[in-house]
mmCIF file of C-alpha atoms in Angstrom:
data_model
loop_
_atom_site.group_PDB
_atom_site.id
_atom_site.type_symbol
_atom_site.label_atom_id
_atom_site.label_comp_id
_atom_site.label_asym_id
_atom_site.label_seq_id
_atom_site.Cartn_x
_atom_site.Cartn_y
_atom_site.Cartn_z
ATOM 1 C CA MET A 1 -2.932 -1.859 -19.703
ATOM 2 C CA ALA A 2 0.057 -3.452 -21.256
ATOM 3 C CA HIS A 3 -0.059 -6.026 -24.097
ATOM 4 C CA GLY A 4 3.181 -8.008 -24.344
ATOM 5 C CA TYR A 5 6.065 -7.189 -21.849
ATOM 6 C CA ARG A 6 7.857 -3.881 -21.556
ATOM 7 C CA LEU A 7 9.824 -2.982 -18.176
ATOM 8 C CA VAL A 8 8.267 0.412 -17.764
ATOM 9 C CA GLN A 9 5.336 1.524 -19.493
ATOM 10 C CA TRP A 10 6.192 5.075 -19.674
ATOM 11 C CA THR A 11 3.680 8.378 -20.020
ATOM 12 C CA PRO A 12 4.227 11.864 -19.078
ATOM 13 C CA PHE A 13 2.550 11.674 -15.631
ATOM 14 C CA LYS A 14 4.896 8.397 -14.916
ATOM 15 C CA LYS A 15 7.875 10.451 -15.743
ATOM 16 C CA ARG A 16 6.883 13.273 -13.768
ATOM 17 C CA TYR A 17 5.830 11.262 -11.067
ATOM 18 C CA ASP A 18 9.274 9.695 -10.731
ATOM 19 C CA LEU A 19 11.005 13.018 -11.480
ATOM 20 C CA ALA A 20 9.307 14.055 -7.974
ATOM 21 C CA LEU A 21 10.314 11.240 -6.335
ATOM 22 C CA LEU A 22 13.781 11.187 -7.302
ATOM 23 C CA LEU A 23 13.910 15.226 -6.260
ATOM 24 C CA GLY A 24 12.395 14.026 -2.870
ATOM 25 C CA VAL A 25 14.736 11.551 -2.207
ATOM 26 C CA VAL A 26 17.854 13.471 -2.988
ATOM 27 C CA VAL A 27 15.885 16.645 -0.936
ATOM 28 C CA PHE A 28 15.509 14.292 1.817
ATOM 29 C CA LEU A 29 19.209 12.808 1.883
ATOM 30 C CA GLY A 30 20.963 16.517 1.274
ATOM 31 C CA ALA A 31 18.665 17.557 4.534
ATOM 32 C CA TYR A 32 19.393 14.947 6.686
ATOM 33 C CA LEU A 33 23.303 14.886 5.860
ATOM 34 C CA VAL A 34 23.442 18.597 6.475
ATOM 35 C CA ALA A 35 21.114 18.681 9.801
ATOM 36 C CA GLY A 36 23.129 16.074 11.084
ATOM 37 C CA LEU A 37 26.310 17.763 10.382
ATOM 38 C CA ALA A 38 25.014 21.622 11.686
ATOM 39 C CA PHE A 39 22.835 20.066 14.568
ATOM 40 C CA THR A 40 24.979 17.636 16.372
ATOM 41 C CA PRO A 41 28.169 18.862 18.692
ATOM 42 C CA PRO A 42 31.441 18.113 17.284
ATOM 43 C CA GLY A 43 32.371 15.705 20.057
ATOM 44 C CA ASP A 44 29.367 13.706 19.218
ATOM 45 C CA ARG A 45 29.399 14.143 15.303
ATOM 46 C CA PRO A 46 29.346 10.712 13.150
ATOM 47 C CA LEU A 47 31.725 10.111 10.470
ATOM 48 C CA PRO A 48 30.393 10.352 6.762
ATOM 49 C CA ILE A 49 29.554 6.821 6.412
ATOM 50 C CA GLN A 50 27.626 6.504 9.754
ATOM 51 C CA LEU A 51 25.699 9.611 8.659
ATOM 52 C CA ALA A 52 25.591 8.252 5.036
ATOM 53 C CA LEU A 53 23.893 4.971 6.102
ATOM 54 C CA ARG A 54 21.597 6.654 8.570
ATOM 55 C CA ALA A 55 20.259 9.040 5.997
ATOM 56 C CA PHE A 56 19.518 6.149 3.601
ATOM 57 C CA GLY A 57 18.070 4.080 6.097
ATOM 58 C CA ALA A 58 15.659 7.079 7.452
ATOM 59 C CA ALA A 59 14.692 7.838 3.863
ATOM 60 C CA ALA A 60 13.807 3.987 3.289
ATOM 61 C CA PHE A 61 11.423 4.616 6.474
ATOM 62 C CA ALA A 62 10.120 7.491 5.682
ATOM 63 C CA LEU A 63 9.239 6.335 2.293
ATOM 64 C CA LEU A 64 7.428 2.942 3.114
ATOM 65 C CA THR A 65 5.101 5.156 5.802
ATOM 66 C CA LEU A 66 4.397 7.455 2.953
ATOM 67 C CA ILE A 67 3.679 3.959 0.845
ATOM 68 C CA LEU A 68 1.609 2.707 3.790
ATOM 69 C CA LEU A 69 -0.450 5.776 4.174
ATOM 70 C CA ILE A 70 -1.609 6.214 0.216
ATOM 71 C CA GLY A 71 -3.840 3.371 -0.013
ATOM 72 C CA PRO A 72 -6.138 4.510 3.369
ATOM 73 C CA LEU A 73 -5.870 7.795 2.397
ATOM 74 C CA ALA A 74 -6.919 7.213 -1.109
ATOM 75 C CA ARG A 75 -10.022 5.563 -0.010
ATOM 76 C CA LEU A 76 -10.894 8.688 2.160
ATOM 77 C CA SER A 77 -10.256 11.315 -0.416
ATOM 78 C CA PRO A 78 -10.054 10.973 -4.196
ATOM 79 C CA ARG A 79 -7.378 13.403 -3.823
ATOM 80 C CA PHE A 80 -4.627 11.061 -3.022
ATOM 81 C CA THR A 81 -5.559 9.068 -5.833
ATOM 82 C CA PRO A 82 -3.282 9.822 -8.269
ATOM 83 C CA LEU A 83 -0.504 8.622 -5.595
ATOM 84 C CA LEU A 84 -1.713 5.386 -6.177
ATOM 85 C CA TYR A 85 -1.159 4.724 -9.708
ATOM 86 C CA ASN A 86 2.192 4.267 -9.664
ATOM 87 C CA ARG A 87 3.037 2.913 -5.976
ATOM 88 C CA ARG A 88 5.296 0.377 -7.103
ATOM 89 C CA HIS A 89 7.649 2.605 -8.250
ATOM 90 C CA LEU A 90 7.953 4.014 -4.732
ATOM 91 C CA GLY A 91 8.078 0.751 -3.455
ATOM 92 C CA VAL A 92 11.321 -0.351 -5.513
ATOM 93 C CA THR A 93 13.220 3.029 -4.950
ATOM 94 C CA CYS A 94 12.071 2.113 -0.681
ATOM 95 C CA PHE A 95 14.072 -1.332 -1.234
ATOM 96 C CA GLY A 96 17.168 0.203 -3.538
ATOM 97 C CA LEU A 97 17.165 3.129 -0.578
ATOM 98 C CA ALA A 98 17.057 -0.005 2.179
ATOM 99 C CA LEU A 99 19.690 -1.910 0.257
ATOM 100 C CA ALA A 100 21.888 1.055 0.194
ATOM 101 C CA HIS A 101 21.503 1.344 3.908
ATOM 102 C CA ALA A 102 22.135 -2.449 4.780
ATOM 103 C CA GLY A 103 25.169 -2.410 2.597
ATOM 104 C CA LEU A 104 26.782 0.402 4.359
ATOM 105 C CA VAL A 105 25.839 -1.350 7.365
ATOM 106 C CA GLY A 106 27.503 -4.106 6.447
ATOM 107 C CA LEU A 107 30.474 -2.423 4.837
ATOM 108 C CA TRP A 108 31.064 -0.457 8.175
ATOM 109 C CA TYR A 109 30.144 -2.464 10.750
ATOM 110 C CA HIS A 110 30.994 -5.916 9.629
ATOM 111 C CA GLY A 111 33.298 -5.531 6.338
ATOM 112 C CA PHE A 112 36.361 -5.717 8.832
ATOM 113 C CA SER A 113 35.520 -8.926 10.286
ATOM 114 C CA ASP A 114 37.116 -12.350 9.264
ATOM 115 C CA LEU A 115 33.703 -13.364 8.757
ATOM 116 C CA ASN A 116 31.378 -12.924 5.539
ATOM 117 C CA PRO A 117 29.330 -9.520 6.415
ATOM 118 C CA LEU A 118 26.323 -11.294 6.565
ATOM 119 C CA VAL A 119 27.392 -14.372 8.711
ATOM 120 C CA SER A 120 29.120 -11.671 11.060
ATOM 121 C CA LEU A 121 25.610 -9.182 11.466
ATOM 122 C CA LEU A 122 23.426 -12.416 12.052
ATOM 123 C CA ALA A 123 26.244 -13.945 14.302
ATOM 124 C CA SER A 124 28.172 -11.080 16.262
ATOM 125 C CA ASN A 125 25.406 -10.761 18.591
ATOM 126 C CA PRO A 126 23.574 -13.908 19.645
ATOM 127 C CA ARG A 127 21.663 -11.998 22.744
ATOM 128 C CA TYR A 128 18.070 -12.928 20.699
ATOM 129 C CA SER A 129 16.395 -13.941 24.226
ATOM 130 C CA SER A 130 17.252 -10.192 25.710
ATOM 131 C CA ILE A 131 15.325 -6.857 24.523
ATOM 132 C CA GLN A 132 18.179 -5.076 25.745
ATOM 133 C CA GLY A 133 20.981 -5.100 23.456
ATOM 134 C CA PHE A 134 18.358 -7.491 20.886
ATOM 135 C CA PRO A 135 20.508 -8.198 17.364
ATOM 136 C CA PHE A 136 18.088 -5.672 16.086
ATOM 137 C CA GLU A 137 19.955 -5.835 12.602
ATOM 138 C CA SER A 138 18.347 -8.961 11.973
ATOM 139 C CA LEU A 139 14.881 -7.547 12.043
ATOM 140 C CA GLY A 140 16.193 -4.833 9.342
ATOM 141 C CA LEU A 141 17.575 -7.975 7.340
ATOM 142 C CA VAL A 142 14.029 -10.018 7.526
ATOM 143 C CA ALA A 143 12.189 -6.672 6.621
ATOM 144 C CA LEU A 144 14.693 -6.151 3.375
ATOM 145 C CA LEU A 145 14.401 -9.661 2.043
ATOM 146 C CA ILE A 146 10.298 -8.907 2.222
ATOM 147 C CA LEU A 147 10.950 -5.659 0.482
ATOM 148 C CA PHE A 148 13.091 -7.441 -2.321
ATOM 149 C CA VAL A 149 10.460 -10.198 -2.752
ATOM 150 C CA MET A 150 8.019 -7.077 -3.201
ATOM 151 C CA ALA A 151 10.077 -5.108 -5.556
ATOM 152 C CA ALA A 152 11.008 -8.244 -7.546
ATOM 153 C CA THR A 153 7.258 -8.912 -8.113
ATOM 154 C CA SER A 154 6.037 -5.576 -8.400
ATOM 155 C CA HIS A 155 5.728 -5.837 -12.211
ATOM 156 C CA ASP A 156 2.441 -6.461 -14.004
ATOM 157 C CA PHE A 157 4.310 -9.903 -15.680
ATOM 158 C CA TRP A 158 3.656 -11.268 -11.860
ATOM 159 C CA ASN A 159 0.665 -10.118 -10.977
ATOM 160 C CA ASN A 160 -0.531 -12.142 -14.297
ATOM 161 C CA VAL A 161 1.795 -15.029 -13.337
ATOM 162 C CA LEU A 162 0.794 -15.175 -9.494
ATOM 163 C CA GLY A 163 -3.263 -14.039 -10.316
ATOM 164 C CA PRO A 164 -4.344 -11.038 -8.462
ATOM 165 C CA ASN A 165 -5.430 -12.560 -4.927
ATOM 166 C CA MET A 166 -2.014 -14.119 -4.830
ATOM 167 C CA TRP A 167 -0.258 -11.121 -5.753
ATOM 168 C CA LYS A 168 -1.933 -8.896 -3.228
ATOM 169 C CA ALA A 169 -1.506 -11.556 -0.111
ATOM 170 C CA LEU A 170 1.746 -11.572 -1.419
ATOM 171 C CA HIS A 171 1.918 -7.677 -0.967
ATOM 172 C CA MET A 172 0.441 -7.959 2.192
ATOM 173 C CA LEU A 173 3.503 -8.924 4.045
ATOM 174 C CA VAL A 174 4.806 -5.094 3.638
ATOM 175 C CA TYR A 175 2.653 -4.470 6.823
ATOM 176 C CA TRP A 176 4.577 -7.214 8.678
ATOM 177 C CA ALA A 177 7.741 -5.678 7.065
ATOM 178 C CA TYR A 178 7.033 -2.243 8.152
ATOM 179 C CA GLY A 179 6.387 -3.622 11.756
ATOM 180 C CA LEU A 180 9.911 -5.150 11.914
ATOM 181 C CA VAL A 181 11.212 -1.970 10.513
ATOM 182 C CA VAL A 182 9.849 -0.131 13.317
ATOM 183 C CA VAL A 183 10.987 -2.182 16.025
ATOM 184 C CA HIS A 184 14.397 -2.391 14.003
ATOM 185 C CA VAL A 185 14.797 1.815 14.574
ATOM 186 C CA MET A 186 13.330 1.433 18.157
ATOM 187 C CA LEU A 187 15.870 -1.209 19.414
ATOM 188 C CA GLY A 188 18.752 -0.006 17.024
ATOM 189 C CA ALA A 189 19.009 3.878 16.186
ATOM 190 C CA VAL A 190 16.453 5.423 18.761
ATOM 191 C CA GLN A 191 18.440 3.446 21.646
ATOM 192 C CA GLY A 192 21.593 5.035 21.271
ATOM 193 C CA GLU A 193 20.066 8.627 20.592
ATOM 194 C CA LYS A 194 20.246 11.459 23.241
ATOM 195 C CA SER A 195 17.421 13.199 21.304
ATOM 196 C CA ALA A 196 13.868 12.394 21.654
ATOM 197 C CA VAL A 197 13.214 13.421 18.023
ATOM 198 C CA TYR A 198 14.086 9.896 16.629
ATOM 199 C CA ALA A 199 11.476 8.534 18.918
ATOM 200 C CA ALA A 200 8.862 10.830 18.028
ATOM 201 C CA VAL A 201 9.069 10.723 14.513
ATOM 202 C CA VAL A 202 8.797 6.936 14.454
ATOM 203 C CA GLY A 203 6.046 6.971 16.695
ATOM 204 C CA VAL A 204 4.092 9.350 14.684
ATOM 205 C CA GLY A 205 4.834 7.947 11.608
ATOM 206 C CA ALA A 206 3.847 4.630 12.642
ATOM 207 C CA GLY A 207 0.998 5.586 14.607
ATOM 208 C CA LEU A 208 -0.354 7.699 11.945
ATOM 209 C CA VAL A 209 -0.430 4.503 9.342
ATOM 210 C CA ALA A 210 -1.866 2.049 11.721
ATOM 211 C CA LEU A 211 -4.502 4.728 12.458
ATOM 212 C CA VAL A 212 -5.870 5.532 9.180
ATOM 213 C CA HIS A 213 -5.529 1.527 8.500
ATOM 214 C CA VAL A 214 -7.838 0.474 11.311
ATOM 215 C CA LEU A 215 -10.231 3.486 10.872
ATOM 216 C CA VAL A 216 -10.257 2.765 7.194
ATOM 217 C CA GLY A 217 -10.632 -0.839 7.686
ATOM 218 C CA ALA A 218 -13.431 -0.440 10.354
ATOM 219 C CA ARG A 219 -15.306 1.924 7.844
ATOM 220 C CA GLU A 220 -15.471 -0.468 4.969
ATOM 221 C CA ALA A 221 -16.329 -3.372 7.222
ATOM 222 C CA ARG A 222 -19.311 -1.329 8.608
ATOM 223 C CA ARG A 223 -20.024 -0.707 4.869
ATOM 224 C CA ASP A 224 -20.405 -4.564 3.827
ATOM 225 C CA ALA A 225 -22.254 -5.619 6.813
ATOM 226 C CA ARG A 226 -24.656 -2.722 6.502
ATOM 227 C CA ALA A 227 -25.575 -4.198 2.868
ATOM 228 C CA ASP A 228 -28.196 -2.703 0.344
ATOM 229 C CA ILE A 229 -31.243 -4.798 1.248
ATOM 230 C CA ALA A 230 -32.139 -7.408 -1.669
ATOM 231 C CA ALA A 231 -35.528 -7.976 -2.203
ATOM 232 C CA ALA A 232 -36.717 -11.652 -2.152
ATOM 233 C CA ASP A 233 -36.139 -12.116 -5.989
ATOM 234 C CA GLY A 234 -32.639 -10.764 -5.474
ATOM 235 C CA TRP A 235 -33.012 -7.194 -7.117
ATOM 236 C CA LEU A 236 -31.096 -4.136 -5.318
ATOM 237 C CA ARG A 237 -32.730 -0.894 -5.104
ATOM 238 C CA VAL A 238 -29.648 1.773 -6.787
ATOM 239 C CA GLY A 239 -32.021 5.016 -6.776
ATOM 240 C CA PRO A 240 -32.925 7.507 -9.844
ATOM 241 C CA PRO A 241 -30.892 7.449 -12.930
ATOM 242 C CA ASP A 242 -30.506 11.743 -12.699
ATOM 243 C CA GLU A 243 -28.680 10.930 -9.511
ATOM 244 C CA ILE A 244 -25.688 9.062 -10.915
ATOM 245 C CA ALA A 245 -23.508 11.857 -13.463
ATOM 246 C CA ASP A 246 -23.256 11.071 -17.002
ATOM 247 C CA GLY A 247 -20.118 8.318 -17.492
ATOM 248 C CA ARG A 248 -20.047 7.869 -13.839
ATOM 249 C CA ALA A 249 -21.303 5.095 -11.164
ATOM 250 C CA ARG A 250 -23.227 4.063 -7.854
ATOM 251 C CA ILE A 251 -21.698 1.507 -5.827
ATOM 252 C CA VAL A 252 -24.051 -0.804 -4.408
ATOM 253 C CA THR A 253 -23.101 -3.700 -1.721
ATOM 254 C CA PRO A 254 -25.263 -7.053 -2.008
ATOM 255 C CA PRO A 255 -25.743 -9.032 0.771
ATOM 256 C CA THR A 256 -22.901 -11.315 -0.472
ATOM 257 C CA GLY A 257 -20.378 -11.525 -3.158
ATOM 258 C CA GLU A 258 -18.569 -8.251 -4.849
ATOM 259 C CA ARG A 259 -19.587 -4.808 -4.971
ATOM 260 C CA ILE A 260 -21.386 -3.524 -7.853
ATOM 261 C CA ALA A 261 -20.828 -0.550 -10.031
ATOM 262 C CA VAL A 262 -24.346 0.794 -11.757
ATOM 263 C CA PHE A 263 -22.745 2.940 -14.444
ATOM 264 C CA ARG A 264 -25.019 5.509 -16.193
ATOM 265 C CA ASP A 265 -23.647 5.973 -20.044
ATOM 266 C CA GLY A 266 -26.110 8.882 -21.323
ATOM 267 C CA ALA A 267 -29.423 6.786 -21.166
ATOM 268 C CA ALA A 268 -27.816 3.637 -20.858
ATOM 269 C CA ILE A 269 -27.653 1.730 -17.511
ATOM 270 C CA HIS A 270 -24.946 -0.683 -16.875
ATOM 271 C CA ALA A 271 -23.647 -2.739 -13.824
ATOM 272 C CA ILE A 272 -20.494 -4.465 -13.505
ATOM 273 C CA SER A 273 -18.200 -5.937 -10.700
ATOM 274 C CA ASN A 274 -16.789 -3.192 -8.779
ATOM 275 C CA VAL A 275 -13.573 -4.954 -8.655
ATOM 276 C CA CYS A 276 -10.787 -4.687 -11.042
ATOM 277 C CA ARG A 277 -9.183 -7.959 -12.398
ATOM 278 C CA HIS A 278 -5.292 -6.355 -12.461
ATOM 279 C CA GLN A 279 -5.167 -5.056 -8.717
ATOM 280 C CA GLY A 280 -8.734 -5.081 -7.439
ATOM 281 C CA GLY A 281 -8.976 -1.207 -8.230
ATOM 282 C CA PRO A 282 -12.416 0.311 -7.455
ATOM 283 C CA LEU A 283 -13.916 0.387 -11.184
ATOM 284 C CA GLY A 284 -17.127 2.230 -9.147
ATOM 285 C CA GLU A 285 -14.802 5.365 -8.750
ATOM 286 C CA GLY A 286 -13.856 5.609 -12.736
ATOM 287 C CA ARG A 287 -15.323 6.782 -15.350
ATOM 288 C CA ILE A 288 -16.439 5.455 -18.969
ATOM 289 C CA VAL A 289 -13.819 6.675 -21.511
ATOM 290 C CA ASP A 290 -14.467 5.716 -24.911
ATOM 291 C CA GLY A 291 -17.345 3.499 -24.178
ATOM 292 C CA CYS A 292 -15.248 1.434 -21.593
ATOM 293 C CA VAL A 293 -15.493 1.613 -17.858
ATOM 294 C CA THR A 294 -11.938 2.589 -16.896
ATOM 295 C CA CYS A 295 -10.189 1.687 -13.630
ATOM 296 C CA PRO A 296 -9.502 4.561 -11.739
ATOM 297 C CA TRP A 297 -6.005 3.090 -10.534
ATOM 298 C CA HIS A 298 -4.250 1.932 -13.703
ATOM 299 C CA GLY A 299 -6.621 2.533 -16.804
ATOM 300 C CA PHE A 300 -7.878 -0.969 -17.174
ATOM 301 C CA GLN A 301 -10.780 -0.955 -19.335
ATOM 302 C CA TYR A 302 -13.873 -2.983 -19.520
ATOM 303 C CA ARG A 303 -17.096 -3.165 -22.064
ATOM 304 C CA PRO A 304 -19.926 -2.521 -19.655
ATOM 305 C CA GLN A 305 -22.252 -4.688 -21.916
ATOM 306 C CA ASP A 306 -20.373 -7.460 -21.128
ATOM 307 C CA GLY A 307 -17.336 -6.861 -19.030
ATOM 308 C CA ARG A 308 -14.618 -7.729 -21.306
ATOM 309 C CA SER A 309 -11.700 -5.856 -22.148
ATOM 310 C CA PRO A 310 -11.439 -4.556 -25.701
ATOM 311 C CA ALA A 311 -9.099 -6.554 -28.246
ATOM 312 C CA PRO A 312 -6.459 -7.347 -27.943
ATOM 313 C CA PHE A 313 -6.712 -7.705 -23.909
ATOM 314 C CA THR A 314 -8.373 -10.792 -22.048
ATOM 315 C CA GLU A 315 -9.176 -9.401 -18.574
ATOM 316 C CA ARG A 316 -12.990 -9.768 -17.954
ATOM 317 C CA VAL A 317 -15.313 -8.692 -15.162
ATOM 318 C CA ALA A 318 -18.387 -10.059 -14.092
ATOM 319 C CA VAL A 319 -21.847 -8.083 -15.436
ATOM 320 C CA TYR A 320 -25.162 -7.865 -13.937
ATOM 321 C CA ARG A 321 -28.815 -7.569 -15.185
ATOM 322 C CA THR A 322 -30.583 -3.855 -14.476
ATOM 323 C CA ARG A 323 -33.970 -2.678 -14.794
ATOM 324 C CA ILE A 324 -35.815 0.487 -14.352
ATOM 325 C CA GLU A 325 -39.079 0.704 -12.382
ATOM 326 C CA ASP A 326 -41.252 4.026 -11.736
ATOM 327 C CA GLY A 327 -38.210 6.007 -12.280
ATOM 328 C CA VAL A 328 -35.886 3.852 -10.090
ATOM 329 C CA ILE A 329 -32.819 1.882 -10.864
ATOM 330 C CA PHE A 330 -32.768 -1.885 -9.589
ATOM 331 C CA VAL A 331 -30.059 -4.225 -10.101
ATOM 332 C CA HIS A 332 -29.578 -8.165 -9.603
ATOM 333 C CA GLY A 333 -27.177 -9.256 -7.017
ATOM 334 C CA GLU A 334 -26.023 -12.277 -8.901
ATOM 335 C CA PRO A 335 -23.872 -11.657 -11.870
ATOM 336 C CA VAL A 336 -24.741 -12.992 -15.471
ATOM 337 C CA PHE A 337 -22.294 -15.913 -16.807
ATOM 338 C CA GLY A 338 -22.609 -16.281 -20.440
ATOM 339 C CA ASP A 339 -21.148 -14.980 -23.660
ATOM 340 C CA GLU A 340 -23.965 -12.920 -24.543
ATOM 341 C CA ASP A 341 -24.202 -9.115 -24.212
ATOM 342 C CA VAL A 342 -26.431 -7.830 -21.156
ATOM 343 C CA PRO A 343 -28.112 -5.107 -22.550
ATOM 344 C CA PRO A 344 -28.689 -2.251 -20.853
ATOM 345 C CA SER A 345 -31.589 -0.435 -19.106
ATOM 346 C CA VAL A 346 -32.899 2.658 -21.009
ATOM 347 C CA THR A 347 -33.710 5.821 -18.868
ATOM 348 C CA ALA A 348 -37.311 6.942 -19.309
ATOM 349 C CA GLY A 349 -37.218 9.906 -22.058
ATOM 350 C CA ALA A 350 -34.272 9.028 -23.539
ATOM 351 C CA ALA A 351 -34.549 8.945 -27.539
ATOM 352 C CA THR A 352 -34.417 5.744 -28.809
ATOM 353 C CA MET B 1 -9.978 -4.912 -2.940
ATOM 354 C CA ASN B 2 -12.607 -7.813 -2.870
ATOM 355 C CA ARG B 3 -14.740 -8.350 0.012
ATOM 356 C CA ALA B 4 -11.928 -11.149 1.408
ATOM 357 C CA GLN B 5 -9.168 -8.656 1.042
ATOM 358 C CA ARG B 6 -11.141 -5.962 2.574
ATOM 359 C CA ARG B 7 -11.999 -8.624 5.646
ATOM 360 C CA ALA B 8 -8.396 -9.281 5.775
ATOM 361 C CA HIS B 9 -7.102 -5.614 6.259
ATOM 362 C CA ALA B 10 -10.146 -5.116 8.608
ATOM 363 C CA ARG B 11 -8.860 -8.325 10.908
ATOM 364 C CA LEU B 12 -4.679 -7.664 10.536
ATOM 365 C CA TRP B 13 -4.734 -3.855 11.006
ATOM 366 C CA PRO B 14 -5.866 -3.751 14.702
ATOM 367 C CA VAL B 15 -3.798 -6.700 15.920
ATOM 368 C CA LEU B 16 -0.626 -4.846 14.218
ATOM 369 C CA ALA B 17 -1.727 -1.505 15.875
ATOM 370 C CA LEU B 18 -1.596 -3.024 19.065
ATOM 371 C CA LEU B 19 1.395 -4.905 18.389
ATOM 372 C CA LEU B 20 3.237 -1.655 17.000
ATOM 373 C CA ALA B 21 2.093 0.334 20.140
ATOM 374 C CA ALA B 22 3.369 -2.624 22.396
ATOM 375 C CA ALA B 23 6.989 -2.889 20.650
ATOM 376 C CA PHE B 24 7.075 1.442 21.251
ATOM 377 C CA ALA B 25 6.386 1.371 24.357
ATOM 378 C CA GLY B 26 8.582 -1.332 25.183
ATOM 379 C CA SER B 27 11.408 -0.494 23.402
ATOM 380 C CA LEU B 28 10.954 3.220 25.041
ATOM 381 C CA LEU B 29 11.046 1.473 28.630
ATOM 382 C CA VAL B 30 14.305 -0.232 27.701
ATOM 383 C CA LYS B 31 15.822 3.004 26.703
ATOM 384 C CA ALA B 32 14.641 4.841 29.713
ATOM 385 C CA GLY B 33 16.151 2.170 31.989
ATOM 386 C CA VAL B 34 19.209 2.376 30.478
ATOM 387 C CA ASP B 35 19.869 6.153 30.190
ATOM 388 C CA ARG B 36 18.720 5.842 34.033
ATOM 389 C CA ALA B 37 21.364 3.514 34.564
ATOM 390 C CA ALA B 38 23.667 5.366 32.795
ATOM 391 C CA ARG B 39 23.083 8.552 34.818
ATOM 392 C CA GLU B 40 23.385 6.862 38.398
ATOM 393 C CA ALA B 41 26.669 4.653 37.676
ATOM 394 C CA PRO B 42 29.444 5.976 39.582
ATOM 395 C CA ALA B 43 31.891 8.029 37.681
ATOM 396 C CA SER B 44 34.890 5.984 36.146
ATOM 397 C CA PRO B 45 38.159 6.754 38.415
ATOM 398 C CA ILE B 46 40.200 6.132 34.824
ATOM 399 C CA GLY B 47 37.707 8.847 33.477
ATOM 400 C CA GLY B 48 38.792 11.306 36.325
ATOM 401 C CA GLY B 49 35.047 12.111 36.999
#
């Protein structure tokens, strides 16, 4: 976590991540240009600027598809979670590629008009009531504006200013941007292609994104609906302490409210909200580092006894009471409010 | 994600998936129609066909 404004808080992991991203983009663009020249008959071969603008557009679409796959894949398997840590770097890069694509389109197709290229782009084809010949460029422009807003607000500064809920709601616009991009490509580039490869790639990419989101959304909804049953007095059964690895948690779902992460720190049992204050990361999938619950997404930390981030940070999550009865942990479904620490339950046989 | 965000995702994506599928199928149909019309069009006398 950051205290004070820094453009990028570089770590060795972020440097490796961004280097891999840069190499991936360069390889993609190079491979697209080479394939475009090698597999197109000389008579149909596009001009270099046309090939370049398509390469940037294809790279932006591929990266946006990857960005949208990371979230649900990380819910399905923790192997994908490291890709999530700096996903915003992918988003900013995607906007840069889309902007390069739009810039070359404006330059090549509208730069020689008497009109402003932007006006020319929006006004030169007014067939908005027709599917065939629809001005697909306008769809790409709206998607580009959404990507701009997201790239511009991707820094934690805006997360703090807007609050995590508003920030997340704003960034969910990316799904609509993706839909616009798919239609933009299908009504644009695909219509002029003789090969079916373009349509197949777009269909597989968009189909995969939709499939994993629908599957993961349904799975999470089922889990919320099948809440861990609370007794009349509000206590939920968690399980025996030895079923929770040291420094790790078991996540329980109360009938109402947020999921609760029940951590075992040696012999001590703590319970805190499963929702990180930063971007809603699943705290229960993190671990205890230096005595603090550490979010698996971006490393935000909370003391398990009071839910507060260590000074100088000021974030706070809810904490819950726990008890151990007949070798089984129970957690109360209602959060504890107040400034006092919530003492942990201590497992039987622990040295006290 | 909190409970409200999970619910929003779970409701949004089935709708978005249907819209994507409809748009994808529709644009393929349009393309098929245009390609068929181009094949069936009489050859241009100027082109010497």
